[in-house]
PDB file of C-alpha atoms in Angstrom:
ATOM      1  CA  UNK A  94      12.610 171.365-102.426  1.00  0.00           C
ATOM      2  CA  UNK A  95      16.389 170.983-102.531  1.00  0.00           C
ATOM      3  CA  UNK A  96      17.839 169.741-105.840  1.00  0.00           C
ATOM      4  CA  UNK A  97      19.226 166.208-105.503  1.00  0.00           C
ATOM      5  CA  UNK A  98      21.012 163.855-107.872  1.00  0.00           C
ATOM      6  CA  UNK A  99      21.632 160.221-106.962  1.00  0.00           C
ATOM      7  CA  UNK A 100      23.876 158.331-109.368  1.00  0.00           C
ATOM      8  CA  UNK A 101      26.043 155.258-109.496  1.00  0.00           C
ATOM      9  CA  UNK A 102      29.521 156.281-108.400  1.00  0.00           C
ATOM     10  CA  UNK A 103      31.993 155.596-111.171  1.00  0.00           C
ATOM     11  CA  UNK A 104      35.757 155.479-111.047  1.00  0.00           C
ATOM     12  CA  UNK A 105      35.830 159.240-111.652  1.00  0.00           C
ATOM     13  CA  UNK A 106      33.835 159.726-108.418  1.00  0.00           C
ATOM     14  CA  UNK A 107      36.057 157.476-106.340  1.00  0.00           C
ATOM     15  CA  UNK A 108      38.194 160.201-104.724  1.00  0.00           C
ATOM     16  CA  UNK A 109      35.076 162.176-103.727  1.00  0.00           C
ATOM     17  CA  UNK A 110      33.373 159.111-102.244  1.00  0.00           C
ATOM     18  CA  UNK A 111      36.591 158.180-100.399  1.00  0.00           C
ATOM     19  CA  UNK A 112      36.655 161.649 -98.784  1.00  0.00           C
ATOM     20  CA  UNK A 113      32.992 161.309 -97.822  1.00  0.00           C
ATOM     21  CA  UNK A 114      33.855 157.861 -96.424  1.00  0.00           C
ATOM     22  CA  UNK A 115      36.364 159.480 -94.039  1.00  0.00           C
ATOM     23  CA  UNK A 116      33.634 161.819 -92.772  1.00  0.00           C
ATOM     24  CA  UNK A 117      31.245 158.888 -92.377  1.00  0.00           C
ATOM     25  CA  UNK A 118      33.780 156.796 -90.486  1.00  0.00           C
ATOM     26  CA  UNK A 119      34.626 159.762 -88.273  1.00  0.00           C
ATOM     27  CA  UNK A 120      30.931 160.131 -87.392  1.00  0.00           C
ATOM     28  CA  UNK A 121      30.556 156.387 -86.792  1.00  0.00           C
ATOM     29  CA  UNK A 122      33.674 156.118 -84.620  1.00  0.00           C
ATOM     30  CA  UNK A 123      31.626 157.647 -81.814  1.00  0.00           C
ATOM     31  CA  UNK A 124      29.522 154.471 -81.741  1.00  0.00           C
ATOM     32  CA  UNK A 125      32.141 151.771 -82.286  1.00  0.00           C
ATOM     33  CA  UNK A 126      34.929 153.428 -80.321  1.00  0.00           C
ATOM     34  CA  UNK A 127      37.491 153.330 -83.097  1.00  0.00           C
ATOM     35  CA  UNK A 128      40.371 155.630 -83.817  1.00  0.00           C
ATOM     36  CA  UNK A 129      41.793 156.312 -87.249  1.00  0.00           C
ATOM     37  CA  UNK A 130      44.906 154.538 -88.453  1.00  0.00           C
ATOM     38  CA  UNK A 131      48.197 156.446 -88.051  1.00  0.00           C
ATOM     39  CA  UNK A 132      47.692 157.941 -91.551  1.00  0.00           C
ATOM     40  CA  UNK A 133      44.272 159.305 -90.436  1.00  0.00           C
ATOM     41  CA  UNK A 134      42.293 156.820 -92.564  1.00  0.00           C
ATOM     42  CA  UNK A 135      39.800 154.182 -91.433  1.00  0.00           C
ATOM     43  CA  UNK A 136      39.020 150.674 -92.606  1.00  0.00           C
ATOM     44  CA  UNK A 137      37.478 150.834 -96.048  1.00  0.00           C
ATOM     45  CA  UNK A 138      36.970 147.262 -97.264  1.00  0.00           C
ATOM     46  CA  UNK A 139      33.246 147.805 -97.855  1.00  0.00           C
ATOM     47  CA  UNK A 140      33.926 150.909 -99.897  1.00  0.00           C
ATOM     48  CA  UNK A 141      36.693 149.275-101.916  1.00  0.00           C
ATOM     49  CA  UNK A 142      34.406 146.314-102.680  1.00  0.00           C
ATOM     50  CA  UNK A 143      31.797 148.739-104.010  1.00  0.00           C
ATOM     51  CA  UNK A 144      34.267 149.905-106.650  1.00  0.00           C
ATOM     52  CA  UNK A 145      35.711 146.507-107.475  1.00  0.00           C
ATOM     53  CA  UNK A 146      33.111 143.857-106.674  1.00  0.00           C
ATOM     54  CA  UNK A 147      30.324 142.589-108.879  1.00  0.00           C
ATOM     55  CA  UNK A 148      27.965 142.132-105.928  1.00  0.00           C
ATOM     56  CA  UNK A 149      28.123 145.682-104.536  1.00  0.00           C
ATOM     57  CA  UNK A 150      28.079 149.272-105.706  1.00  0.00           C
ATOM     58  CA  UNK A 151      28.311 152.829-104.452  1.00  0.00           C
ATOM     59  CA  UNK A 152      25.989 155.741-105.117  1.00  0.00           C
ATOM     60  CA  UNK A 153      26.977 159.396-104.910  1.00  0.00           C
ATOM     61  CA  UNK A 154      24.475 162.051-103.841  1.00  0.00           C
ATOM     62  CA  UNK A 155      25.001 165.584-105.112  1.00  0.00           C
ATOM     63  CA  UNK A 156      23.259 168.907-104.783  1.00  0.00           C
ATOM     64  CA  UNK A 157      24.227 170.847-107.883  1.00  0.00           C
ATOM     65  CA  UNK A 158      27.968 170.283-108.161  1.00  0.00           C
ATOM     66  CA  UNK A 159      28.382 169.648-104.404  1.00  0.00           C
ATOM     67  CA  UNK A 160      28.711 166.144-102.956  1.00  0.00           C
ATOM     68  CA  UNK A 161      26.246 165.665-100.114  1.00  0.00           C
ATOM     69  CA  UNK A 162      26.467 161.943 -99.370  1.00  0.00           C
ATOM     70  CA  UNK A 163      26.800 158.370-100.535  1.00  0.00           C
ATOM     71  CA  UNK A 164      25.426 154.872-100.094  1.00  0.00           C
ATOM     72  CA  UNK A 165      27.055 151.456-100.419  1.00  0.00           C
ATOM     73  CA  UNK A 166      24.848 148.518-101.350  1.00  0.00           C
ATOM     74  CA  UNK A 167      25.848 144.855-101.336  1.00  0.00           C
ATOM     75  CA  UNK A 168      23.938 141.730-102.260  1.00  0.00           C
ATOM     76  CA  UNK A 169      23.060 142.897-105.759  1.00  0.00           C
ATOM     77  CA  UNK A 170      23.404 139.324-107.030  1.00  0.00           C
ATOM     78  CA  UNK A 171      21.616 137.899-103.986  1.00  0.00           C
ATOM     79  CA  UNK A 172      17.959 137.712-103.051  1.00  0.00           C
ATOM     80  CA  UNK A 173      18.365 140.322-100.267  1.00  0.00           C
ATOM     81  CA  UNK A 174      20.168 143.631-100.675  1.00  0.00           C
ATOM     82  CA  UNK A 175      21.953 145.262 -97.728  1.00  0.00           C
ATOM     83  CA  UNK A 176      22.536 148.968 -97.357  1.00  0.00           C
ATOM     84  CA  UNK A 177      25.954 148.645 -95.707  1.00  0.00           C
ATOM     85  CA  UNK A 178      26.773 152.351 -95.524  1.00  0.00           C
ATOM     86  CA  UNK A 179      24.705 155.501 -95.861  1.00  0.00           C
ATOM     87  CA  UNK A 180      25.932 159.013 -95.200  1.00  0.00           C
ATOM     88  CA  UNK A 181      24.710 162.577 -95.644  1.00  0.00           C
ATOM     89  CA  UNK A 182      27.052 165.471 -94.792  1.00  0.00           C
ATOM     90  CA  UNK A 183      25.995 167.470 -91.757  1.00  0.00           C
ATOM     91  CA  UNK A 184      25.266 170.628 -93.764  1.00  0.00           C
ATOM     92  CA  UNK A 185      22.657 168.745 -95.823  1.00  0.00           C
ATOM     93  CA  UNK A 186      20.945 166.899 -92.974  1.00  0.00           C
ATOM     94  CA  UNK A 187      17.370 167.725 -91.990  1.00  0.00           C
ATOM     95  CA  UNK A 188      16.583 168.952 -95.512  1.00  0.00           C
ATOM     96  CA  UNK A 189      14.894 165.779 -96.788  1.00  0.00           C
ATOM     97  CA  UNK A 190      17.914 164.801 -98.887  1.00  0.00           C
ATOM     98  CA  UNK A 191      18.623 161.646 -96.880  1.00  0.00           C
ATOM     99  CA  UNK A 192      15.127 160.227 -97.238  1.00  0.00           C
ATOM    100  CA  UNK A 193      14.926 161.103-100.933  1.00  0.00           C
ATOM    101  CA  UNK A 194      18.363 159.585-101.610  1.00  0.00           C
ATOM    102  CA  UNK A 195      17.375 156.440 -99.697  1.00  0.00           C
ATOM    103  CA  UNK A 196      14.162 156.107-101.716  1.00  0.00           C
ATOM    104  CA  UNK A 197      16.049 156.484-104.990  1.00  0.00           C
ATOM    105  CA  UNK A 198      18.717 153.934-104.064  1.00  0.00           C
ATOM    106  CA  UNK A 199      16.320 151.206-102.901  1.00  0.00           C
ATOM    107  CA  UNK A 200      13.921 151.975-105.744  1.00  0.00           C
ATOM    108  CA  UNK A 201      16.607 150.941-108.219  1.00  0.00           C
ATOM    109  CA  UNK A 202      16.866 147.449-106.729  1.00  0.00           C
ATOM    110  CA  UNK A 203      13.430 145.909-106.092  1.00  0.00           C
ATOM    111  CA  UNK A 204      13.122 143.109-103.579  1.00  0.00           C
ATOM    112  CA  UNK A 205      13.993 142.483 -99.942  1.00  0.00           C
ATOM    113  CA  UNK A 206      16.321 144.903 -98.145  1.00  0.00           C
ATOM    114  CA  UNK A 207      18.114 145.177 -94.810  1.00  0.00           C
ATOM    115  CA  UNK A 208      19.681 148.186 -93.108  1.00  0.00           C
ATOM    116  CA  UNK A 209      21.750 148.078 -89.905  1.00  0.00           C
ATOM    117  CA  UNK A 210      22.376 150.902 -87.455  1.00  0.00           C
ATOM    118  CA  UNK A 211      23.415 151.411 -83.848  1.00  0.00           C
ATOM    119  CA  UNK A 212      20.846 151.888 -81.073  1.00  0.00           C
ATOM    120  CA  UNK A 213      23.097 154.499 -79.460  1.00  0.00           C
ATOM    121  CA  UNK A 214      22.883 156.671 -82.569  1.00  0.00           C
ATOM    122  CA  UNK A 215      19.535 158.245 -81.727  1.00  0.00           C
ATOM    123  CA  UNK A 216      19.465 160.319 -84.905  1.00  0.00           C
ATOM    124  CA  UNK A 217      19.920 157.172 -87.005  1.00  0.00           C
ATOM    125  CA  UNK A 218      17.256 155.328 -85.007  1.00  0.00           C
ATOM    126  CA  UNK A 219      14.680 158.025 -85.782  1.00  0.00           C
ATOM    127  CA  UNK A 220      15.759 158.333 -89.418  1.00  0.00           C
ATOM    128  CA  UNK A 221      15.754 154.604 -90.233  1.00  0.00           C
ATOM    129  CA  UNK A 222      12.424 153.907 -88.571  1.00  0.00           C
ATOM    130  CA  UNK A 223      10.882 156.825 -90.468  1.00  0.00           C
ATOM    131  CA  UNK A 224      12.530 155.699 -93.722  1.00  0.00           C
ATOM    132  CA  UNK A 225      11.248 152.132 -93.284  1.00  0.00           C
ATOM    133  CA  UNK A 226       7.736 153.365 -92.580  1.00  0.00           C
ATOM    134  CA  UNK A 227       7.874 155.625 -95.647  1.00  0.00           C
ATOM    135  CA  UNK A 228       9.066 152.809 -97.936  1.00  0.00           C
ATOM    136  CA  UNK A 229       6.953 149.999 -96.464  1.00  0.00           C
ATOM    137  CA  UNK A 230       4.165 151.405 -94.274  1.00  0.00           C
ATOM    138  CA  UNK A 231       3.420 148.886 -91.542  1.00  0.00           C
ATOM    139  CA  UNK A 232       5.339 146.184 -93.431  1.00  0.00           C
ATOM    140  CA  UNK A 233       8.853 146.331 -91.984  1.00  0.00           C
ATOM    141  CA  UNK A 234      10.548 144.494 -89.155  1.00  0.00           C
ATOM    142  CA  UNK A 235      13.254 145.356 -86.654  1.00  0.00           C
ATOM    143  CA  UNK A 236      15.615 143.046 -84.752  1.00  0.00           C
ATOM    144  CA  UNK A 237      18.889 143.189 -82.852  1.00  0.00           C
ATOM    145  CA  UNK A 238      21.877 141.084 -83.933  1.00  0.00           C
ATOM    146  CA  UNK A 239      25.331 140.751 -82.368  1.00  0.00           C
ATOM    147  CA  UNK A 240      28.132 142.549 -84.192  1.00  0.00           C
ATOM    148  CA  UNK A 241      30.349 139.820 -85.715  1.00  0.00           C
ATOM    149  CA  UNK A 242      33.726 139.510 -83.984  1.00  0.00           C
ATOM    150  CA  UNK A 243      32.886 142.406 -81.616  1.00  0.00           C
ATOM    151  CA  UNK A 244      31.324 141.045 -78.411  1.00  0.00           C
ATOM    152  CA  UNK A 245      32.347 144.308 -76.714  1.00  0.00           C
ATOM    153  CA  UNK A 246      29.802 146.284 -78.757  1.00  0.00           C
ATOM    154  CA  UNK A 247      26.046 146.377 -78.264  1.00  0.00           C
ATOM    155  CA  UNK A 248      24.066 144.542 -80.945  1.00  0.00           C
ATOM    156  CA  UNK A 249      23.247 146.317 -84.193  1.00  0.00           C
ATOM    157  CA  UNK A 250      19.628 147.093 -84.999  1.00  0.00           C
ATOM    158  CA  UNK A 251      18.510 145.646 -88.341  1.00  0.00           C
ATOM    159  CA  UNK A 252      15.476 146.848 -90.235  1.00  0.00           C
ATOM    160  CA  UNK A 253      14.058 144.690 -93.044  1.00  0.00           C
ATOM    161  CA  UNK A 254      11.537 145.691 -95.697  1.00  0.00           C
ATOM    162  CA  UNK A 255      10.835 145.040 -99.361  1.00  0.00           C
ATOM    163  CA  UNK A 256      10.350 147.236-102.397  1.00  0.00           C
ATOM    164  CA  UNK A 257       8.139 145.726-105.074  1.00  0.00           C
ATOM    165  CA  UNK A 258       9.153 145.857-108.737  1.00  0.00           C
ATOM    166  CA  UNK A 259       6.043 147.801-109.734  1.00  0.00           C
ATOM    167  CA  UNK A 260       6.859 150.599-107.289  1.00  0.00           C
ATOM    168  CA  UNK A 261      10.496 150.596-108.335  1.00  0.00           C
ATOM    169  CA  UNK A 262       9.547 151.012-112.010  1.00  0.00           C
ATOM    170  CA  UNK A 263       7.182 153.892-111.337  1.00  0.00           C
ATOM    171  CA  UNK A 264       8.413 157.293-112.361  1.00  0.00           C
ATOM    172  CA  UNK A 265      10.308 158.930-109.538  1.00  0.00           C
ATOM    173  CA  UNK A 266       9.616 155.986-107.193  1.00  0.00           C
ATOM    174  CA  UNK A 267       6.881 157.394-105.006  1.00  0.00           C
ATOM    175  CA  UNK A 268       7.179 156.587-101.318  1.00  0.00           C
ATOM    176  CA  UNK A 269       4.707 154.284 -99.671  1.00  0.00           C
ATOM    177  CA  UNK A 270       4.210 151.862-102.568  1.00  0.00           C
ATOM    178  CA  UNK A 271       6.369 149.062-101.257  1.00  0.00           C
ATOM    179  CA  UNK A 272       5.834 145.370-100.718  1.00  0.00           C
ATOM    180  CA  UNK A 273       6.053 143.272 -97.598  1.00  0.00           C
ATOM    181  CA  UNK A 274       9.382 141.999 -96.287  1.00  0.00           C
ATOM    182  CA  UNK A 275      10.384 138.657 -97.733  1.00  0.00           C
TER     183      UNK A 275
END
């Protein structure tokens, strides 16, 4: 099994996560039809909030000393957490890192969760349905919601599930011990 570390991204990790963010936004631009700004960056409000807001945070995934991905979570002070961004670099995909990182991130924040993705991203569709079934076997829902302020885009797909506190406290957070969506 590939070594994986999932940790809260601190200020010292910010530059690394910002570079990963550019890769993530580049990948996602295929689905929302966006181009980078003239300086080759993309919108990053969600990422900036993760480093400055009390209600969101970023996680960095590493394999040894190599960054392999990140996650941004918001709603930490709310009843329902939202995984607003999740990315694994192409060279680390299909190794199990994504699913293990996802399990570790949600396992740290018990309760109801939501994850959005695009129907046109067939890889994401397969991954998120498998991830939901791993975390909450038979106890997750899926719905389509319009993208706010973007009537030109197809609706996002939202998956909802819950992770119970007992499962989250268990050593290593074993998959499949999750609660029903709230």
